[in-house]
Amino acid sequence: MNEKNKFFVEKITAWYRKHHRKLPWRNTQDPYLIWLSEIILQQTRVKQGLPYYQKFVENYPSLQDLALANDTEVFRLWQGLGYYNRAKNMLATARQLYEKNEGRFPNSYQELLKLKGIGKYTAAAIASFAFNEPVAVLDGNVYRVLARYFGIFTDITSPKGEKEFRALAQSLVPKNSNEYNQAIMEFGALQCTPQKPNCMFCPLQENCFAFAYQEQESLPVKISKTQMRERFFAYLVWHKEEKIALKKRFEKDIWQNLYDFDLQEKDNLYELEQIPLVKGNFLYKSGIFKHQLTHQRIFVCFFHFEIIETSLLSQNLEWYTWESVQNLPKPILIANYLQTWQTKNLQG
Ligand code: SF4
């Protein structure tokens, strides 16, 4: 696990130990009680769901009690909570387990998924909270925290987004998945909230992408209403003696006819941060800059290399002295970067 990911897991877990709400379903590893709480809390706020959870536990303390319960009684208890299908599925599952599985919950994510009314999230929650299986839970809170901290702009409602977030979430899950999974959800519910997240007193702040670039409101992306597009530019700044290489942009794209560096466009922030594998001596990597256009948000990183063989340079690139670069028409982003770079080098 890299440093940024490690930091994330450690800080979130430490935060949780100090700040989490004491909720009854957190004091148990009984899969029945965990399942009950998860079903009740689907599309329901904790404050509203809590009395229902207590009523159900009181009336049906075990899976067997629920399986043998009278339908009408169960629906009456459910009254006011809405989404009655949940109650129906809950009863069906309880009876199925009672009749076919000796009243026990299966103890793995894959098996839990086969039960009625249990989707990926609920299966992961039971597998992790009851059996400590290292499987990631992925709910709205988790999407939000991951998108903001790691700077992921993929639409969370798209299949691509689900795949990307699931892979990332899974890569973070430590052995003690129970505590960590509770922690990330609680963190999303209390700290990194949809509106007005508490960034000022956030233990993730120093590494948080959204905080650094003030992107809290735009993350996570849910089928963007505006046609905003995110792009990730890795610029290779080639050096040869006192010269650098630039090229004119001919493509039908932004900045047509202006000059920029050797460009590699990446798919996401993670790829952008990796030093490109090219035949040159690596000199320097800049931080990441954000550049806002009307319909595009561009994240840019500059990588400086000393060229080994001029022949390796891609076509269109030409060498310029620092003085001659001044006269080229450039996007403001490039002009500003060159200016900062030059000032730094003159000072250095
Ligand atoms: S700094 Fe703000 S946006 Fe980032 S994780 Fe913390 S609360 Fe969320």
Short mmCIF file of C-alpha atoms and ligand atoms in Angstrom, two decimals:
data_model
loop_
_atom_site.label_atom_id
_atom_site.label_comp_id
_atom_site.label_asym_id
_atom_site.label_seq_id
_atom_site.Cartn_x
_atom_site.Cartn_y
_atom_site.Cartn_z
CA MET A 1 0.00 0.00 0.00
CA ASN A 2 1.45 3.42 -0.90
CA GLU A 3 1.91 6.25 1.61
CA LYS A 4 -1.18 8.21 0.62
CA ASN A 5 -3.41 5.14 0.97
CA LYS A 6 -1.80 4.14 4.26
CA PHE A 7 -2.30 7.62 5.62
CA PHE A 8 -5.96 7.46 4.62
CA VAL A 9 -6.66 4.15 6.35
CA GLU A 10 -4.76 5.07 9.52
CA LYS A 11 -6.25 8.54 9.92
CA ILE A 12 -9.80 7.41 9.26
CA THR A 13 -9.51 4.57 11.76
CA ALA A 14 -8.02 6.85 14.42
CA TRP A 15 -10.73 9.42 13.78
CA TYR A 16 -13.41 6.74 14.16
CA ARG A 17 -12.12 5.57 17.53
CA LYS A 18 -12.52 9.07 18.85
CA HIS A 19 -15.67 10.34 17.18
CA HIS A 20 -18.04 7.56 16.26
CA ARG A 21 -21.62 7.47 17.43
CA LYS A 22 -22.47 4.73 19.87
CA LEU A 23 -25.13 2.79 17.98
CA PRO A 24 -26.56 -0.51 19.19
CA TRP A 25 -25.71 -2.49 16.04
CA ARG A 26 -22.08 -1.56 16.46
CA ASN A 27 -21.79 -3.52 19.69
CA THR A 28 -22.54 -6.84 18.13
CA GLN A 29 -21.13 -9.32 15.69
CA ASP A 30 -24.43 -11.15 15.44
CA PRO A 31 -25.15 -11.32 11.69
CA TYR A 32 -28.89 -11.28 12.35
CA LEU A 33 -28.77 -7.97 14.23
CA ILE A 34 -26.38 -6.45 11.70
CA TRP A 35 -28.58 -7.53 8.84
CA LEU A 36 -31.65 -6.14 10.58
CA SER A 37 -29.99 -2.77 11.07
CA GLU A 38 -28.77 -2.65 7.48
CA ILE A 39 -32.20 -3.41 6.05
CA ILE A 40 -33.86 -0.83 8.27
CA LEU A 41 -31.25 1.81 7.46
CA GLN A 42 -31.56 1.47 3.68
CA GLN A 43 -32.82 4.83 2.42
CA THR A 44 -33.44 5.82 6.02
CA ARG A 45 -31.59 8.16 8.34
CA VAL A 46 -30.10 6.75 11.53
CA LYS A 47 -32.30 8.92 13.73
CA GLN A 48 -35.45 7.65 12.05
CA GLY A 49 -34.31 4.02 11.85
CA LEU A 50 -33.08 3.63 15.42
CA PRO A 51 -36.48 3.25 17.17
CA TYR A 52 -37.54 0.72 14.52
CA TYR A 53 -34.41 -1.29 15.08
CA GLN A 54 -35.10 -1.31 18.82
CA LYS A 55 -38.70 -2.37 18.30
CA PHE A 56 -37.70 -5.23 16.02
CA VAL A 57 -34.99 -6.49 18.35
CA GLU A 58 -37.40 -6.37 21.23
CA ASN A 59 -40.12 -8.28 19.37
CA TYR A 60 -37.88 -10.60 17.38
CA PRO A 61 -34.58 -11.02 19.18
CA SER A 62 -33.42 -13.86 16.91
CA LEU A 63 -33.70 -14.89 13.32
CA GLN A 64 -35.94 -17.74 14.38
CA ASP A 65 -38.38 -15.33 16.06
CA LEU A 66 -38.63 -13.29 12.93
CA ALA A 67 -39.01 -16.32 10.69
CA LEU A 68 -41.95 -17.52 12.77
CA ALA A 69 -43.57 -14.11 13.04
CA ASN A 70 -46.94 -13.20 11.67
CA ASP A 71 -46.76 -11.13 8.45
CA THR A 72 -49.31 -8.56 9.56
CA GLU A 73 -47.53 -7.99 12.82
CA VAL A 74 -44.23 -7.44 11.06
CA PHE A 75 -45.76 -4.97 8.61
CA ARG A 76 -47.40 -3.13 11.45
CA LEU A 77 -44.09 -2.74 13.20
CA TRP A 78 -42.60 -1.53 9.95
CA GLN A 79 -45.30 1.09 9.53
CA GLY A 80 -44.00 4.57 8.85
CA LEU A 81 -40.66 3.42 7.54
CA GLY A 82 -41.74 3.16 3.90
CA TYR A 83 -40.40 0.90 1.14
CA TYR A 84 -42.44 -2.07 2.29
CA ASN A 85 -40.64 -4.38 -0.06
CA ARG A 86 -37.82 -4.31 2.43
CA ALA A 87 -40.04 -5.85 5.09
CA LYS A 88 -41.34 -8.41 2.63
CA ASN A 89 -37.86 -9.45 1.52
CA MET A 90 -36.66 -9.47 5.08
CA LEU A 91 -39.34 -11.95 6.08
CA ALA A 92 -38.67 -14.11 3.03
CA THR A 93 -34.95 -14.24 3.81
CA ALA A 94 -35.52 -15.02 7.49
CA ARG A 95 -37.81 -17.92 6.53
CA GLN A 96 -35.47 -19.19 3.86
CA LEU A 97 -32.55 -19.28 6.29
CA TYR A 98 -34.66 -20.81 9.00
CA GLU A 99 -35.90 -23.60 6.76
CA LYS A 100 -32.86 -24.28 4.65
CA ASN A 101 -29.83 -23.15 6.62
CA GLU A 102 -30.64 -24.08 10.21
CA GLY A 103 -31.44 -20.45 10.97
CA ARG A 104 -27.89 -19.34 10.29
CA PHE A 105 -26.51 -16.67 8.00
CA PRO A 106 -23.89 -17.79 5.51
CA ASN A 107 -20.51 -16.42 6.56
CA SER A 108 -19.14 -15.20 3.24
CA TYR A 109 -19.82 -12.28 0.96
CA GLN A 110 -20.46 -14.48 -2.06
CA GLU A 111 -23.00 -16.66 -0.26
CA LEU A 112 -24.74 -13.72 1.35
CA LEU A 113 -25.23 -12.17 -2.08
CA LYS A 114 -27.46 -15.07 -3.03
CA LEU A 115 -30.07 -14.14 -0.43
CA LYS A 116 -33.22 -12.24 -1.29
CA GLY A 117 -33.06 -8.50 -0.71
CA ILE A 118 -29.32 -8.59 -0.09
CA GLY A 119 -27.31 -6.62 -2.59
CA LYS A 120 -23.57 -5.98 -2.78
CA TYR A 121 -23.58 -3.35 -0.08
CA THR A 122 -25.55 -5.33 2.51
CA ALA A 123 -23.63 -8.52 1.77
CA ALA A 124 -20.34 -6.69 2.28
CA ALA A 125 -21.58 -5.05 5.48
CA ILE A 126 -22.63 -8.37 7.03
CA ALA A 127 -19.51 -10.20 5.83
CA SER A 128 -17.30 -7.50 7.25
CA PHE A 129 -19.09 -6.50 10.47
CA ALA A 130 -20.07 -10.00 11.53
CA PHE A 131 -17.29 -12.14 10.07
CA ASN A 132 -14.51 -9.62 9.54
CA GLU A 133 -14.12 -10.68 5.92
CA PRO A 134 -11.84 -8.16 4.18
CA VAL A 135 -14.40 -6.97 1.68
CA ALA A 136 -15.06 -3.29 1.00
CA VAL A 137 -18.42 -1.71 1.70
CA LEU A 138 -19.47 0.84 -0.88
CA ASP A 139 -22.32 3.17 -0.04
CA GLY A 140 -22.95 6.85 -0.76
CA ASN A 141 -20.72 7.93 2.11
CA VAL A 142 -17.84 5.81 0.91
CA TYR A 143 -18.15 7.04 -2.68
CA ARG A 144 -18.03 10.62 -1.48
CA VAL A 145 -15.02 10.24 0.79
CA LEU A 146 -13.02 8.31 -1.82
CA ALA A 147 -13.94 10.66 -4.67
CA ARG A 148 -12.90 13.71 -2.70
CA TYR A 149 -9.76 12.40 -1.08
CA PHE A 150 -8.40 10.70 -4.20
CA GLY A 151 -9.81 13.16 -6.73
CA ILE A 152 -11.86 10.75 -8.82
CA PHE A 153 -14.18 12.36 -11.33
CA THR A 154 -15.68 9.23 -12.81
CA ASP A 155 -19.48 9.28 -12.64
CA ILE A 156 -20.37 7.14 -9.62
CA THR A 157 -23.65 6.10 -11.19
CA SER A 158 -21.95 4.59 -14.26
CA PRO A 159 -20.75 0.97 -14.48
CA LYS A 160 -17.23 2.27 -15.09
CA GLY A 161 -17.45 4.36 -11.93
CA GLU A 162 -18.69 1.47 -9.85
CA LYS A 163 -15.85 -0.71 -11.07
CA GLU A 164 -13.24 1.92 -10.45
CA PHE A 165 -14.46 2.81 -6.97
CA ARG A 166 -14.92 -0.81 -5.99
CA ALA A 167 -11.37 -1.68 -7.00
CA LEU A 168 -9.97 1.28 -5.09
CA ALA A 169 -12.14 0.63 -2.02
CA GLN A 170 -11.11 -3.01 -2.02
CA SER A 171 -7.41 -2.16 -2.27
CA LEU A 172 -7.70 -0.13 0.93
CA VAL A 173 -9.41 -2.67 3.15
CA PRO A 174 -7.09 -3.80 5.96
CA LYS A 175 -7.25 -7.13 7.76
CA ASN A 176 -9.43 -5.64 10.44
CA SER A 177 -12.10 -4.80 7.90
CA ASN A 178 -14.86 -4.45 10.47
CA GLU A 179 -13.52 -1.34 12.14
CA TYR A 180 -12.21 0.27 8.96
CA ASN A 181 -15.46 -0.19 7.03
CA GLN A 182 -17.47 1.27 9.89
CA ALA A 183 -14.96 4.09 10.06
CA ILE A 184 -15.12 5.19 6.44
CA MET A 185 -18.93 5.19 6.44
CA GLU A 186 -19.09 7.12 9.70
CA PHE A 187 -16.51 9.55 8.42
CA GLY A 188 -18.69 10.24 5.38
CA ALA A 189 -21.78 10.62 7.54
CA LEU A 190 -20.29 13.01 10.10
CA GLN A 191 -17.13 14.64 8.75
CA CYS A 192 -17.00 14.58 4.96
CA THR A 193 -20.69 15.39 4.56
CA PRO A 194 -22.39 16.12 1.23
CA GLN A 195 -22.78 19.81 2.05
CA LYS A 196 -20.30 21.80 4.06
CA PRO A 197 -17.80 19.07 4.90
CA ASN A 198 -15.75 19.87 7.97
CA CYS A 199 -12.48 20.36 6.09
CA MET A 200 -10.99 22.75 8.61
CA PHE A 201 -10.77 20.08 11.27
CA CYS A 202 -10.21 17.07 9.08
CA PRO A 203 -7.40 14.61 9.69
CA LEU A 204 -7.19 13.87 5.95
CA GLN A 205 -6.82 17.48 4.96
CA GLU A 206 -3.11 17.53 4.09
CA ASN A 207 -3.49 14.82 1.47
CA CYS A 208 -7.04 15.51 0.34
CA PHE A 209 -7.42 16.33 -3.31
CA ALA A 210 -10.79 18.07 -2.96
CA PHE A 211 -9.48 20.30 -0.20
CA ALA A 212 -6.33 21.22 -2.12
CA TYR A 213 -8.25 22.17 -5.25
CA GLN A 214 -11.50 23.28 -3.63
CA GLU A 215 -13.44 20.59 -5.45
CA GLN A 216 -15.61 19.44 -2.54
CA GLU A 217 -18.82 20.52 -4.21
CA SER A 218 -18.13 18.87 -7.53
CA LEU A 219 -17.20 15.49 -6.01
CA PRO A 220 -18.46 12.86 -6.25
CA VAL A 221 -19.66 13.22 -9.84
CA LYS A 222 -23.20 11.99 -10.44
CA ILE A 223 -24.11 12.32 -14.11
CA SER A 224 -22.90 15.84 -14.43
CA LYS A 225 -25.60 18.35 -15.25
CA THR A 226 -23.20 20.69 -16.97
CA GLN A 227 -21.17 19.14 -19.71
CA MET A 228 -17.99 19.65 -17.72
CA ARG A 229 -15.16 17.42 -18.80
CA GLU A 230 -12.10 16.57 -16.77
CA ARG A 231 -8.79 16.03 -18.53
CA PHE A 232 -5.39 15.05 -17.24
CA PHE A 233 -2.33 16.44 -19.03
CA ALA A 234 1.14 15.10 -18.40
CA TYR A 235 3.56 17.50 -20.04
CA LEU A 236 7.05 16.31 -20.83
CA VAL A 237 9.41 19.26 -20.78
CA TRP A 238 12.45 18.22 -22.74
CA HIS A 239 15.75 19.97 -22.05
CA LYS A 240 18.85 20.10 -24.21
CA GLU A 241 21.65 22.34 -23.03
CA GLU A 242 20.00 25.75 -22.64
CA LYS A 243 16.98 24.91 -24.73
CA ILE A 244 13.53 23.38 -24.25
CA ALA A 245 11.21 21.73 -26.73
CA LEU A 246 7.74 22.99 -27.62
CA LYS A 247 5.29 22.33 -30.41
CA LYS A 248 2.42 24.02 -32.09
CA ARG A 249 -1.04 22.58 -31.46
CA PHE A 250 -2.69 21.82 -34.77
CA GLU A 251 -5.41 19.48 -33.59
CA LYS A 252 -9.03 20.55 -33.46
CA ASP A 253 -9.01 20.95 -29.73
CA ILE A 254 -8.47 23.63 -27.13
CA TRP A 255 -5.54 25.97 -27.66
CA GLN A 256 -5.37 25.46 -31.39
CA ASN A 257 -2.33 27.22 -32.89
CA LEU A 258 -0.77 27.90 -29.51
CA TYR A 259 2.44 26.28 -28.33
CA ASP A 260 2.80 23.75 -25.58
CA PHE A 261 5.13 20.92 -24.55
CA ASP A 262 5.20 17.26 -25.47
CA LEU A 263 1.81 16.13 -24.21
CA GLN A 264 0.65 12.77 -22.93
CA GLU A 265 -3.02 12.79 -22.04
CA LYS A 266 -3.95 10.46 -19.18
CA ASP A 267 -7.23 8.94 -18.06
CA ASN A 268 -7.18 9.85 -14.41
CA LEU A 269 -5.33 11.52 -11.61
CA TYR A 270 -3.52 8.42 -10.53
CA GLU A 271 -2.01 7.96 -13.98
CA LEU A 272 -1.17 11.62 -14.13
CA GLU A 273 0.97 11.38 -11.03
CA GLN A 274 3.18 8.60 -12.40
CA ILE A 275 6.49 9.61 -13.94
CA PRO A 276 6.24 8.72 -17.65
CA LEU A 277 8.54 5.98 -18.88
CA VAL A 278 10.54 7.71 -21.57
CA LYS A 279 14.12 7.58 -22.79
CA GLY A 280 15.54 10.60 -21.02
CA ASN A 281 17.20 11.59 -17.76
CA PHE A 282 14.50 12.53 -15.29
CA LEU A 283 15.11 15.97 -13.79
CA TYR A 284 12.02 17.19 -12.00
CA LYS A 285 8.32 16.69 -11.42
CA SER A 286 6.05 19.62 -10.63
CA GLY A 287 3.01 19.60 -8.40
CA ILE A 288 -0.42 19.28 -9.98
CA PHE A 289 -2.03 22.42 -11.37
CA LYS A 290 -5.69 22.91 -12.00
CA HIS A 291 -6.77 24.92 -14.98
CA GLN A 292 -10.39 25.83 -15.47
CA LEU A 293 -11.91 26.45 -18.89
CA THR A 294 -15.59 26.96 -19.61
CA HIS A 295 -16.39 23.31 -20.20
CA GLN A 296 -13.20 21.61 -19.21
CA ARG A 297 -11.27 21.25 -16.04
CA ILE A 298 -7.68 20.33 -16.74
CA PHE A 299 -5.27 18.87 -14.24
CA VAL A 300 -1.69 19.27 -15.32
CA CYS A 301 1.64 17.92 -14.19
CA PHE A 302 5.02 18.84 -15.71
CA PHE A 303 7.83 16.33 -15.95
CA HIS A 304 11.26 17.61 -16.91
CA PHE A 305 13.68 15.37 -18.73
CA GLU A 306 17.07 15.84 -20.28
CA ILE A 307 17.05 14.38 -23.75
CA ILE A 308 19.42 11.52 -24.48
CA GLU A 309 19.05 11.32 -28.23
CA THR A 310 17.48 14.14 -30.16
CA SER A 311 16.24 11.65 -32.72
CA LEU A 312 13.91 10.20 -30.09
CA LEU A 313 11.94 13.38 -29.87
CA SER A 314 8.49 13.14 -31.40
CA GLN A 315 7.73 15.05 -34.54
CA ASN A 316 6.61 18.65 -34.42
CA LEU A 317 8.67 19.47 -31.36
CA GLU A 318 11.25 22.15 -31.84
CA TRP A 319 13.99 23.55 -29.66
CA TYR A 320 13.75 27.05 -28.27
CA THR A 321 15.98 29.13 -26.06
CA TRP A 322 14.38 30.66 -22.98
CA GLU A 323 14.38 34.03 -24.74
CA SER A 324 12.74 32.81 -27.92
CA VAL A 325 10.05 30.97 -25.94
CA GLN A 326 8.85 34.34 -24.67
CA ASN A 327 7.70 35.26 -28.16
CA LEU A 328 5.64 32.16 -28.82
CA PRO A 329 1.90 32.33 -28.31
CA LYS A 330 1.13 29.96 -25.45
CA PRO A 331 -1.84 29.03 -23.28
CA ILE A 332 -1.72 31.08 -20.09
CA LEU A 333 -1.14 27.92 -18.12
CA ILE A 334 2.10 27.24 -20.00
CA ALA A 335 3.18 30.88 -19.90
CA ASN A 336 2.71 31.04 -16.14
CA TYR A 337 4.48 27.78 -15.58
CA LEU A 338 7.47 28.84 -17.66
CA GLN A 339 7.69 32.08 -15.79
CA THR A 340 7.68 30.37 -12.41
CA TRP A 341 10.18 27.81 -13.57
CA GLN A 342 12.51 30.46 -14.93
CA THR A 343 12.32 32.59 -11.80
CA LYS A 344 13.04 29.56 -9.68
CA ASN A 345 16.03 28.61 -11.77
CA LEU A 346 17.42 32.10 -11.88
CA GLN A 347 17.21 32.19 -8.10
CA GLY A 348 18.51 28.66 -7.75
S1 SF4 B 1 -10.54 17.64 3.80
FE1 SF4 B 1 -12.74 18.00 3.47
S2 SF4 B 1 -13.19 17.04 1.52
FE2 SF4 B 1 -11.25 16.22 2.22
S3 SF4 B 1 -11.77 14.33 3.29
FE3 SF4 B 1 -11.67 15.97 4.81
S4 SF4 B 1 -13.74 16.72 5.00
FE4 SF4 B 1 -13.65 15.54 3.09
#
